[in-house]
Each structure stands twice: as C-alpha cells, then as structure tokens.
Amino acid sequence: MDSRVAPALWTELLAQDVMKEMGGHHIMGLCVLKWGYKFFADLLDYIKAPNRNSDKSIPMTVDFIRLKIYCNNQSTGDIKVIGGDNLSTLTGKNFLIVEDTIDTDRTMQTLLSLVKQHNPKMVKVASLLLKRTPRSVGYRPDFVGFEIPDKFVIGYALDYNEYFRDLNHACVISETRKAKYKA
C-alpha cells in the first residue's frame, strides 16, 4: 500500500456500484460514526449526482450510529452502540450501511444483527477499507474501496485517540506518532 492514499478516488466508483445494485429504490443510508462521516458524505454526493441532472430522483434518507470499540490502536473487546434509537424506520427499506474500515468483522456483525431485527427489505454494506488480518472471520462487505494490510490507518476521518481526522488522505500511523498521541 502506498503510504498515503486519497480515498475520494475510489468513492465515485463505489457509488456507481451501489447505484447498480440499489438504484431506483429508496435508499436509507446509515453512517457509522465517527470514522465514516467523510466517506459517507462523499459517497452520498456521488450517489446523488445523477439526481441533479435527471428528472428521475432516487429518494434518500440518512441516519447515524456510533460504535465504540478502540482505545489507542487496540480493540477493547466491547462494542458499544450509541444512537440508532429508532431503527424501526428500517422496516421494508433498502438499507446501506457505510463504514470506514472492516477488520475483525465483530463490529459489523453486531450492527448487522441489530439492523436485521427491524426487517429491512435489503441490507448492503459499503466500506472504504477492508483490512487483511488473521483476526477476521471472513466477512466481506458488498462494496469495498480497497484492501489494506493489517496496519492501523489514520486520516480521512479515521483517528488515533481523536487526532488526525482532519487529514484528506489515509495513511499508516508511525510508532513515533502512536507514542506521542497515546491516551
């Protein structure tokens, strides 16, 4: 992997793939905060772009949920779900979960289990990054920007203890920065 990746380059292509599978139907987008907000906003902009130049608009609604699992660069083992209080609005809808990174799969499996309890018509997952890690149980999202090695990535809303979200690119954090910004 290049040490710096501009994720927006892949976002337009992912939006086209999403539209091929889900287009023409009302899409309910669920952004997994805090990490996924930039990717979510960019992806929705590309999904909505054809609507601007067409008399046929695809209805979209959005919601947000937060899943907390990391301290420093280590998983705590506990997945805390914050938000998503009214997921009953998902019933019968086409649902797109937008996540920044999928690595061990536990977080996404927890969220998918929660979402499926509300009987959506369709559930698809878009992830900017898919981490190749031996801790994975093999889950693969429906839409993937690109695969990365088992490294801790920051930037493009991905943080290390709330730092580096503001970077416009994604990169692997150095050991020096990990020590400097450790919680």
PDB file of C-alpha atoms in Angstrom:
ATOM      1  CA  MET A   1       0.000   0.000   0.000  1.00  0.00           C
ATOM      2  CA  ASP A   2       1.211   3.461  -0.809  1.00  0.00           C
ATOM      3  CA  SER A   3       1.956   5.306   2.424  1.00  0.00           C
ATOM      4  CA  ARG A   4      -0.713   7.893   1.532  1.00  0.00           C
ATOM      5  CA  VAL A   5      -3.983   7.085  -0.188  1.00  0.00           C
ATOM      6  CA  ALA A   6      -6.597   9.611  -1.331  1.00  0.00           C
ATOM      7  CA  PRO A   7      -9.827   7.680  -0.627  1.00  0.00           C
ATOM      8  CA  ALA A   8     -12.034  10.000  -2.690  1.00  0.00           C
ATOM      9  CA  LEU A   9     -10.563   8.441  -5.851  1.00  0.00           C
ATOM     10  CA  TRP A  10     -12.413   5.183  -5.143  1.00  0.00           C
ATOM     11  CA  THR A  11     -15.586   6.693  -3.759  1.00  0.00           C
ATOM     12  CA  GLU A  12     -17.099   7.616  -7.124  1.00  0.00           C
ATOM     13  CA  LEU A  13     -16.605   4.067  -8.417  1.00  0.00           C
ATOM     14  CA  LEU A  14     -18.191   2.631  -5.264  1.00  0.00           C
ATOM     15  CA  ALA A  15     -21.170   4.972  -5.702  1.00  0.00           C
ATOM     16  CA  GLN A  16     -21.666   3.642  -9.229  1.00  0.00           C
ATOM     17  CA  ASP A  17     -21.626   0.067  -7.908  1.00  0.00           C
ATOM     18  CA  VAL A  18     -24.135   0.965  -5.186  1.00  0.00           C
ATOM     19  CA  MET A  19     -26.455   2.529  -7.766  1.00  0.00           C
ATOM     20  CA  LYS A  20     -26.267  -0.560  -9.999  1.00  0.00           C
ATOM     21  CA  GLU A  21     -27.490  -2.753  -7.133  1.00  0.00           C
ATOM     22  CA  MET A  22     -29.718  -0.386  -5.176  1.00  0.00           C
ATOM     23  CA  GLY A  23     -30.583   2.398  -7.597  1.00  0.00           C
ATOM     24  CA  GLY A  24     -34.169   3.119  -8.457  1.00  0.00           C
ATOM     25  CA  HIS A  25     -35.296   2.360  -4.919  1.00  0.00           C
ATOM     26  CA  HIS A  26     -35.486   4.485  -1.809  1.00  0.00           C
ATOM     27  CA  ILE A  27     -32.137   4.144  -0.029  1.00  0.00           C
ATOM     28  CA  MET A  28     -31.773   4.585   3.718  1.00  0.00           C
ATOM     29  CA  GLY A  29     -28.118   5.346   4.450  1.00  0.00           C
ATOM     30  CA  LEU A  30     -26.699   4.611   7.892  1.00  0.00           C
ATOM     31  CA  CYS A  31     -23.366   6.213   8.648  1.00  0.00           C
ATOM     32  CA  VAL A  32     -21.190   4.539  11.253  1.00  0.00           C
ATOM     33  CA  LEU A  33     -19.688   7.433  13.224  1.00  0.00           C
ATOM     34  CA  LYS A  34     -17.242   8.895  13.915  1.00  0.00           C
ATOM     35  CA  TRP A  35     -14.877   7.309  11.451  1.00  0.00           C
ATOM     36  CA  GLY A  36     -17.149   7.007   8.463  1.00  0.00           C
ATOM     37  CA  TYR A  37     -18.515  10.540   8.200  1.00  0.00           C
ATOM     38  CA  LYS A  38     -16.203  11.804   5.428  1.00  0.00           C
ATOM     39  CA  PHE A  39     -16.581   8.656   3.351  1.00  0.00           C
ATOM     40  CA  PHE A  40     -20.359   8.707   3.941  1.00  0.00           C
ATOM     41  CA  ALA A  41     -20.696  12.338   2.831  1.00  0.00           C
ATOM     42  CA  ASP A  42     -18.533  11.804  -0.252  1.00  0.00           C
ATOM     43  CA  LEU A  43     -20.307   8.564  -1.199  1.00  0.00           C
ATOM     44  CA  LEU A  44     -23.757  10.169  -0.895  1.00  0.00           C
ATOM     45  CA  ASP A  45     -22.627  13.125  -3.013  1.00  0.00           C
ATOM     46  CA  TYR A  46     -21.646  10.730  -5.797  1.00  0.00           C
ATOM     47  CA  ILE A  47     -24.848   8.710  -5.393  1.00  0.00           C
ATOM     48  CA  LYS A  48     -26.956  11.876  -5.597  1.00  0.00           C
ATOM     49  CA  ALA A  49     -25.013  13.355  -8.540  1.00  0.00           C
ATOM     50  CA  PRO A  50     -27.145  11.648 -11.242  1.00  0.00           C
ATOM     51  CA  ASN A  51     -30.258  13.014  -9.500  1.00  0.00           C
ATOM     52  CA  ARG A  52     -29.092  16.555 -10.209  1.00  0.00           C
ATOM     53  CA  ASN A  53     -29.094  16.033 -13.969  1.00  0.00           C
ATOM     54  CA  SER A  54     -32.203  13.906 -14.256  1.00  0.00           C
ATOM     55  CA  ASP A  55     -35.944  14.246 -13.906  1.00  0.00           C
ATOM     56  CA  LYS A  56     -35.904  10.903 -12.078  1.00  0.00           C
ATOM     57  CA  SER A  57     -34.755  11.318  -8.488  1.00  0.00           C
ATOM     58  CA  ILE A  58     -33.902   8.489  -6.100  1.00  0.00           C
ATOM     59  CA  PRO A  59     -35.191   9.219  -2.602  1.00  0.00           C
ATOM     60  CA  MET A  60     -32.557   9.028   0.108  1.00  0.00           C
ATOM     61  CA  THR A  61     -32.728   9.377   3.859  1.00  0.00           C
ATOM     62  CA  VAL A  62     -29.865   9.205   6.313  1.00  0.00           C
ATOM     63  CA  ASP A  63     -29.271   8.250   9.916  1.00  0.00           C
ATOM     64  CA  PHE A  64     -26.219   7.925  12.125  1.00  0.00           C
ATOM     65  CA  ILE A  65     -24.981   5.394  14.642  1.00  0.00           C
ATOM     66  CA  ARG A  66     -21.800   5.238  16.646  1.00  0.00           C
ATOM     67  CA  LEU A  67     -19.940   2.064  17.534  1.00  0.00           C
ATOM     68  CA  LYS A  68     -17.101   2.419  20.010  1.00  0.00           C
ATOM     69  CA  ILE A  69     -14.512  -0.337  20.266  1.00  0.00           C
ATOM     70  CA  TYR A  70     -10.965   1.155  20.206  1.00  0.00           C
ATOM     71  CA  CYS A  71      -8.655   2.724  22.779  1.00  0.00           C
ATOM     72  CA  ASN A  72      -5.303   3.717  21.312  1.00  0.00           C
ATOM     73  CA  ASN A  73      -4.862   1.240  18.442  1.00  0.00           C
ATOM     74  CA  GLN A  74      -6.254  -1.776  20.314  1.00  0.00           C
ATOM     75  CA  SER A  75      -9.761  -3.171  20.365  1.00  0.00           C
ATOM     76  CA  THR A  76     -11.286  -3.132  23.835  1.00  0.00           C
ATOM     77  CA  GLY A  77     -13.338  -6.232  23.030  1.00  0.00           C
ATOM     78  CA  ASP A  78     -16.567  -4.428  23.956  1.00  0.00           C
ATOM     79  CA  ILE A  79     -18.752  -2.952  21.240  1.00  0.00           C
ATOM     80  CA  LYS A  80     -20.819  -0.026  22.461  1.00  0.00           C
ATOM     81  CA  VAL A  81     -23.710   1.032  20.215  1.00  0.00           C
ATOM     82  CA  ILE A  82     -24.582   4.709  20.584  1.00  0.00           C
ATOM     83  CA  GLY A  83     -27.528   6.107  18.635  1.00  0.00           C
ATOM     84  CA  GLY A  84     -29.791   4.323  16.219  1.00  0.00           C
ATOM     85  CA  ASP A  85     -32.588   4.589  18.771  1.00  0.00           C
ATOM     86  CA  ASN A  86     -35.352   4.448  16.177  1.00  0.00           C
ATOM     87  CA  LEU A  87     -34.201   1.697  13.829  1.00  0.00           C
ATOM     88  CA  SER A  88     -37.849   0.665  13.407  1.00  0.00           C
ATOM     89  CA  THR A  89     -37.870   3.116  10.482  1.00  0.00           C
ATOM     90  CA  LEU A  90     -35.811   0.494   8.594  1.00  0.00           C
ATOM     91  CA  THR A  91     -38.728  -1.895   8.155  1.00  0.00           C
ATOM     92  CA  GLY A  92     -39.232  -2.650   4.466  1.00  0.00           C
ATOM     93  CA  LYS A  93     -36.498  -0.249   3.287  1.00  0.00           C
ATOM     94  CA  ASN A  94     -33.337  -0.702   1.255  1.00  0.00           C
ATOM     95  CA  PHE A  95     -30.594  -0.095   3.730  1.00  0.00           C
ATOM     96  CA  LEU A  96     -26.973   0.904   3.048  1.00  0.00           C
ATOM     97  CA  ILE A  97     -24.562   0.778   5.981  1.00  0.00           C
ATOM     98  CA  VAL A  98     -21.492   2.921   5.334  1.00  0.00           C
ATOM     99  CA  GLU A  99     -18.381   2.043   7.343  1.00  0.00           C
ATOM    100  CA  ASP A 100     -14.812   3.260   7.044  1.00  0.00           C
ATOM    101  CA  THR A 101     -12.884   0.054   7.820  1.00  0.00           C
ATOM    102  CA  ILE A 102     -13.747  -3.574   8.346  1.00  0.00           C
ATOM    103  CA  ASP A 103     -11.097  -5.607  10.105  1.00  0.00           C
ATOM    104  CA  THR A 104     -12.083  -8.229  12.705  1.00  0.00           C
ATOM    105  CA  ASP A 105     -15.702  -8.230  11.468  1.00  0.00           C
ATOM    106  CA  ARG A 106     -17.144  -8.297  15.018  1.00  0.00           C
ATOM    107  CA  THR A 107     -18.360  -4.711  14.878  1.00  0.00           C
ATOM    108  CA  MET A 108     -20.159  -5.149  11.561  1.00  0.00           C
ATOM    109  CA  GLN A 109     -21.685  -8.468  12.605  1.00  0.00           C
ATOM    110  CA  THR A 110     -23.066  -6.800  15.748  1.00  0.00           C
ATOM    111  CA  LEU A 111     -24.534  -3.944  13.720  1.00  0.00           C
ATOM    112  CA  LEU A 112     -25.983  -6.245  11.030  1.00  0.00           C
ATOM    113  CA  SER A 113     -27.650  -8.342  13.712  1.00  0.00           C
ATOM    114  CA  LEU A 114     -29.187  -5.205  15.223  1.00  0.00           C
ATOM    115  CA  VAL A 115     -30.358  -3.874  11.842  1.00  0.00           C
ATOM    116  CA  LYS A 116     -31.844  -7.177  10.659  1.00  0.00           C
ATOM    117  CA  GLN A 117     -34.086  -7.309  13.743  1.00  0.00           C
ATOM    118  CA  HIS A 118     -36.074  -4.489  12.087  1.00  0.00           C
ATOM    119  CA  ASN A 119     -36.811  -6.403   8.848  1.00  0.00           C
ATOM    120  CA  PRO A 120     -35.341  -4.144   6.179  1.00  0.00           C
ATOM    121  CA  LYS A 121     -36.092  -5.060   2.562  1.00  0.00           C
ATOM    122  CA  MET A 122     -32.389  -5.117   1.627  1.00  0.00           C
ATOM    123  CA  VAL A 123     -29.173  -4.564   3.597  1.00  0.00           C
ATOM    124  CA  LYS A 124     -25.897  -3.755   1.859  1.00  0.00           C
ATOM    125  CA  VAL A 125     -22.597  -2.671   3.392  1.00  0.00           C
ATOM    126  CA  ALA A 126     -20.087  -0.268   1.840  1.00  0.00           C
ATOM    127  CA  SER A 127     -16.639   0.001   3.390  1.00  0.00           C
ATOM    128  CA  LEU A 128     -13.841   2.199   2.195  1.00  0.00           C
ATOM    129  CA  LEU A 129     -11.190  -0.145   3.613  1.00  0.00           C
ATOM    130  CA  LEU A 130     -11.070  -3.895   4.147  1.00  0.00           C
ATOM    131  CA  LYS A 131      -8.182  -4.891   6.373  1.00  0.00           C
ATOM    132  CA  ARG A 132      -6.419  -8.190   5.657  1.00  0.00           C
ATOM    133  CA  THR A 133      -5.973  -9.572   9.165  1.00  0.00           C
ATOM    134  CA  PRO A 134      -5.751 -13.059  10.671  1.00  0.00           C
ATOM    135  CA  ARG A 135      -8.351 -11.935  13.262  1.00  0.00           C
ATOM    136  CA  SER A 136     -11.026 -11.728  10.559  1.00  0.00           C
ATOM    137  CA  VAL A 137     -13.750 -14.349  10.415  1.00  0.00           C
ATOM    138  CA  GLY A 138     -14.076 -13.825   6.677  1.00  0.00           C
ATOM    139  CA  TYR A 139     -16.910 -11.302   6.384  1.00  0.00           C
ATOM    140  CA  ARG A 140     -16.685  -9.280   3.186  1.00  0.00           C
ATOM    141  CA  PRO A 141     -18.837  -6.178   2.621  1.00  0.00           C
ATOM    142  CA  ASP A 142     -20.891  -5.779  -0.549  1.00  0.00           C
ATOM    143  CA  PHE A 143     -18.871  -2.755  -1.690  1.00  0.00           C
ATOM    144  CA  VAL A 144     -15.159  -2.271  -0.903  1.00  0.00           C
ATOM    145  CA  GLY A 145     -12.924   0.658  -1.837  1.00  0.00           C
ATOM    146  CA  PHE A 146      -9.679  -1.249  -1.393  1.00  0.00           C
ATOM    147  CA  GLU A 147      -7.950  -3.807   0.785  1.00  0.00           C
ATOM    148  CA  ILE A 148      -5.119  -2.827   3.101  1.00  0.00           C
ATOM    149  CA  PRO A 149      -2.572  -4.737   5.182  1.00  0.00           C
ATOM    150  CA  ASP A 150      -3.094  -5.285   8.914  1.00  0.00           C
ATOM    151  CA  LYS A 151      -1.864  -1.807   9.936  1.00  0.00           C
ATOM    152  CA  PHE A 152      -3.504   0.962  11.945  1.00  0.00           C
ATOM    153  CA  VAL A 153      -4.660   3.630   9.481  1.00  0.00           C
ATOM    154  CA  ILE A 154      -5.424   7.287  10.224  1.00  0.00           C
ATOM    155  CA  GLY A 155      -6.754  10.242   8.239  1.00  0.00           C
ATOM    156  CA  TYR A 156      -9.893  10.848   6.187  1.00  0.00           C
ATOM    157  CA  ALA A 157     -11.883  10.848   9.474  1.00  0.00           C
ATOM    158  CA  LEU A 158     -10.018   7.816  10.861  1.00  0.00           C
ATOM    159  CA  ASP A 159      -8.473   8.800  14.165  1.00  0.00           C
ATOM    160  CA  TYR A 160      -5.944   7.790  16.733  1.00  0.00           C
ATOM    161  CA  ASN A 161      -7.348   8.926  20.098  1.00  0.00           C
ATOM    162  CA  GLU A 162      -9.320  11.686  18.333  1.00  0.00           C
ATOM    163  CA  TYR A 163      -6.293  13.029  16.407  1.00  0.00           C
ATOM    164  CA  PHE A 164      -5.724  13.057  12.614  1.00  0.00           C
ATOM    165  CA  ARG A 165      -9.392  13.015  11.499  1.00  0.00           C
ATOM    166  CA  ASP A 166      -8.725  16.187   9.526  1.00  0.00           C
ATOM    167  CA  LEU A 167      -6.255  14.646   7.059  1.00  0.00           C
ATOM    168  CA  ASN A 168      -7.566  14.453   3.478  1.00  0.00           C
ATOM    169  CA  HIS A 169      -5.752  11.181   2.894  1.00  0.00           C
ATOM    170  CA  ALA A 170      -5.404   7.895   4.751  1.00  0.00           C
ATOM    171  CA  CYS A 171      -2.035   6.594   5.926  1.00  0.00           C
ATOM    172  CA  VAL A 172      -0.422   4.206   8.385  1.00  0.00           C
ATOM    173  CA  ILE A 173       0.450   5.874  11.693  1.00  0.00           C
ATOM    174  CA  SER A 174       4.098   5.718  12.701  1.00  0.00           C
ATOM    175  CA  GLU A 175       5.278   4.321  16.028  1.00  0.00           C
ATOM    176  CA  THR A 176       6.558   7.810  16.919  1.00  0.00           C
ATOM    177  CA  ARG A 177       3.090   9.333  16.465  1.00  0.00           C
ATOM    178  CA  LYS A 178       1.469   6.462  18.387  1.00  0.00           C
ATOM    179  CA  ALA A 179       3.724   7.211  21.359  1.00  0.00           C
ATOM    180  CA  LYS A 180       3.188  10.977  21.127  1.00  0.00           C
ATOM    181  CA  TYR A 181      -0.644  10.753  20.992  1.00  0.00           C
ATOM    182  CA  LYS A 182      -1.211   7.738  23.249  1.00  0.00           C
ATOM    183  CA  ALA A 183      -4.220   8.029  25.594  1.00  0.00           C
TER     184      ALA A 183
END
